[in-house]
């Protein structure tokens, strides 16, 4: 670790920590004005943003990054519209800071309440998409958190441009611009250094590939909220409405296979296998989906000449653990809901899992017992997303058990402290002895 | 790490994890019956408990442990009554599991809600007091968590006896006895081994001295919720009702100085120093409290012959950071509320801090801006405790920023997952293309 890297990291943290108290005391209207002013400035500076973005795209091409990465990197007018929408959406959401979620009175008259307060300093580490810069910053601004942004190297000019506009908007309305800091140097050591700063960085949120997230979790001394991967499952129950099942499985696999809430395992109840699976395989095959099947489901495909065009191979056990992020789906036949839940528990990643059924009791059992961040009845797993859930945007998705589970937005960027209104209450009523009080007169 | 220690730890964890799904599905009445049956059994087996406890006390004496430790260790009838009360109190509290805290409907008709679910496996590490065994186990039982208990070596017979009764009660009512596991071997390596089990232990809660907690936090790969120490502050504002101030400061320092919510720093506004401080110093001096004073406050004591009996010395800067856990109080004079808040921010440990004032605006500013787990107006900091706050018992107190802040009880042993009720909803309305559906007919 070079001294220079260390002092760069420390300087960033000191800068954001200095404004924490100012942030907590800010009026909601100042925070909203900063967000709306940023939206206006971004709208007015489209050509500046596109110019800076073009530098990143050119560099990405020159070093031969994949077209998928380059696609995520590009800021065109449609994506800039999306960024502007996020800023406006977050401005329109209620301010979580200072919300008193509950208050009760004790027998001694003390009023005890729980009040939402910001976490403090959020360190977000992410990859190519520059719009994450604005999503993360806007949620932090609204929740009175300071944020340290570490985007991908390949997006550094785009991110720097966006941050400079957020800071300009902040200055204009009296929002502390130091609350938004951007790591504008490429060294990875800066990340490792920041992850050591227990008590200075309140939480780190890594977003991206599993190996990045594992490296962050491994090295961090500060708390990390994360999900490693999304091995999502859909269970088609014997009492499923099959027409719903076809569409939901299709949507969850085909509409956008490269994301964490796409389905990877299809679990089918044996009793509807013959009715359901050949048709489903036909649909998926037509969409170019490759199937990795257990024996039972595979033999059904192989015995039906109309399905000869479907690419289907035997599933190895590892396939059920895998996040394909592609047009590949593993298939498993089970004999009961119980068996399906056990399968999900064993192979899933506790991200998003769905049951397709018309049976009320089974739906409720699945909802109650599947231990995942998002549990669905009769809907596509693709909805697990802060914006889709109506939370405005998201900082990331957690499959952890502490603090947050599922998409994290404004509420998850706060913690509840206890506030106590007293009137002279004393524990066990032990006050200054009367004889001593008399001597004071 | 010996293989034996490793397999002992693994066996414990496998055992508790096997009952997690059964726990989630348990009816509240079964959990309550287990708690109330345990209360009855403990009441009926007082002599057994006292005999086992006597072995611990005898051993503690034989190795020369301090009388304070031995005092915490003893289980007499009064303490057994306390244990029985905790079990009954926890049985009477609402069950947090399955509570749907919020539910909303999206424009597409999806109903999205948040449901409380258990964390999973809680690993609690604590010291001498055997009643913590029952407090922790009862909160975990009620919240459908499994618990691995690691008490102090000096209390091993008492803890083993209490756990055996909890298991007996569990068996009687059909509660899974494997949900309560006790580390009945003394090796510290077992603790370090368990702390590595990411994904198997869902959270570790260390309670006890700062060095134990630091060692746990340092070594753990699993999430840890904790507080290192309690440097609590009371600020007596220029607009304080001084008679409240005398009693509150006395209570917070003298009633039980050895605990984390006792006050360690007294901050006084300069304008009331002459009125307030000599009397306060007199009261504290009479109670045997030693004062560590800044220059201004010290000179006031030294210039008053009626205070010559008060033990007062100049405060060094380190004194303000120190958790004395004793009849010692550091004193600091400030010129404003702002300065008091800055002092608390710098020297406090974000545990419990109080303002004494009659001024509404200052009270609200202090409540809003002091970034501690519990912030008080006009009451003793000694109330920071799960039972005092009406939460039945506590698993520990957190000064962390993630998951929980302040006393942790039933709610803090849960996390909210998302549940989604659908009716065939598809992301971006992308379903199976119509022409493909027609081919299926």
mmCIF file of C-alpha atoms in Angstrom, chain A residues 350 371 400-402 405, chain B residues 13 16-21 23-24 97 116-123 139-141 143-148 178-180 199-204 395 403 412-415:
data_model
loop_
_atom_site.group_PDB
_atom_site.id
_atom_site.type_symbol
_atom_site.label_atom_id
_atom_site.label_comp_id
_atom_site.label_asym_id
_atom_site.label_seq_id
_atom_site.Cartn_x
_atom_site.Cartn_y
_atom_site.Cartn_z
ATOM 1 C CA UNK A 350 -32.027 -16.868 -1.544
ATOM 2 C CA UNK A 371 -36.275 -18.168 3.024
ATOM 3 C CA UNK A 400 -27.840 -11.163 3.541
ATOM 4 C CA UNK A 401 -29.739 -11.751 6.753
ATOM 5 C CA UNK A 402 -28.773 -8.621 8.635
ATOM 6 C CA UNK A 405 -33.040 -8.277 2.474
ATOM 7 C CA UNK B 13 -24.215 -25.929 13.615
ATOM 8 C CA UNK B 16 -29.429 -26.324 14.755
ATOM 9 C CA UNK B 17 -29.707 -25.709 11.021
ATOM 10 C CA UNK B 18 -31.722 -28.882 10.566
ATOM 11 C CA UNK B 19 -34.632 -27.415 12.554
ATOM 12 C CA UNK B 20 -34.737 -23.936 10.980
ATOM 13 C CA UNK B 21 -37.696 -24.625 8.696
ATOM 14 C CA UNK B 23 -39.025 -23.242 13.645
ATOM 15 C CA UNK B 24 -40.380 -20.805 11.054
ATOM 16 C CA UNK B 97 -42.511 -13.809 12.925
ATOM 17 C CA UNK B 116 -40.709 -10.400 9.259
ATOM 18 C CA UNK B 117 -38.762 -13.658 9.260
ATOM 19 C CA UNK B 118 -36.183 -15.034 11.703
ATOM 20 C CA UNK B 119 -32.494 -14.391 11.064
ATOM 21 C CA UNK B 120 -31.707 -18.108 11.359
ATOM 22 C CA UNK B 121 -28.872 -19.119 13.675
ATOM 23 C CA UNK B 122 -27.773 -16.684 16.385
ATOM 24 C CA UNK B 123 -24.473 -17.265 18.130
ATOM 25 C CA UNK B 139 -35.937 -14.311 22.808
ATOM 26 C CA UNK B 140 -34.634 -16.727 20.161
ATOM 27 C CA UNK B 141 -37.368 -19.272 20.876
ATOM 28 C CA UNK B 143 -38.631 -15.259 17.327
ATOM 29 C CA UNK B 144 -38.144 -18.744 15.749
ATOM 30 C CA UNK B 145 -34.369 -18.424 15.673
ATOM 31 C CA UNK B 146 -32.014 -21.210 16.606
ATOM 32 C CA UNK B 147 -29.388 -20.208 19.146
ATOM 33 C CA UNK B 148 -25.906 -21.412 19.971
ATOM 34 C CA UNK B 178 -32.213 -28.836 18.864
ATOM 35 C CA UNK B 179 -32.979 -25.146 18.351
ATOM 36 C CA UNK B 180 -31.133 -24.454 21.610
ATOM 37 C CA UNK B 199 -23.768 -18.599 5.773
ATOM 38 C CA UNK B 200 -24.144 -21.141 8.594
ATOM 39 C CA UNK B 201 -24.137 -18.737 11.531
ATOM 40 C CA UNK B 202 -26.338 -15.795 10.554
ATOM 41 C CA UNK B 203 -25.173 -13.368 13.223
ATOM 42 C CA UNK B 204 -22.864 -13.372 16.236
ATOM 43 C CA UNK B 395 -29.927 -9.967 23.388
ATOM 44 C CA UNK B 403 -29.265 -3.802 11.405
ATOM 45 C CA UNK B 412 -34.075 -7.124 15.994
ATOM 46 C CA UNK B 413 -33.900 -10.917 15.759
ATOM 47 C CA UNK B 414 -35.910 -10.739 12.542
ATOM 48 C CA UNK B 415 -35.363 -9.345 9.056
#
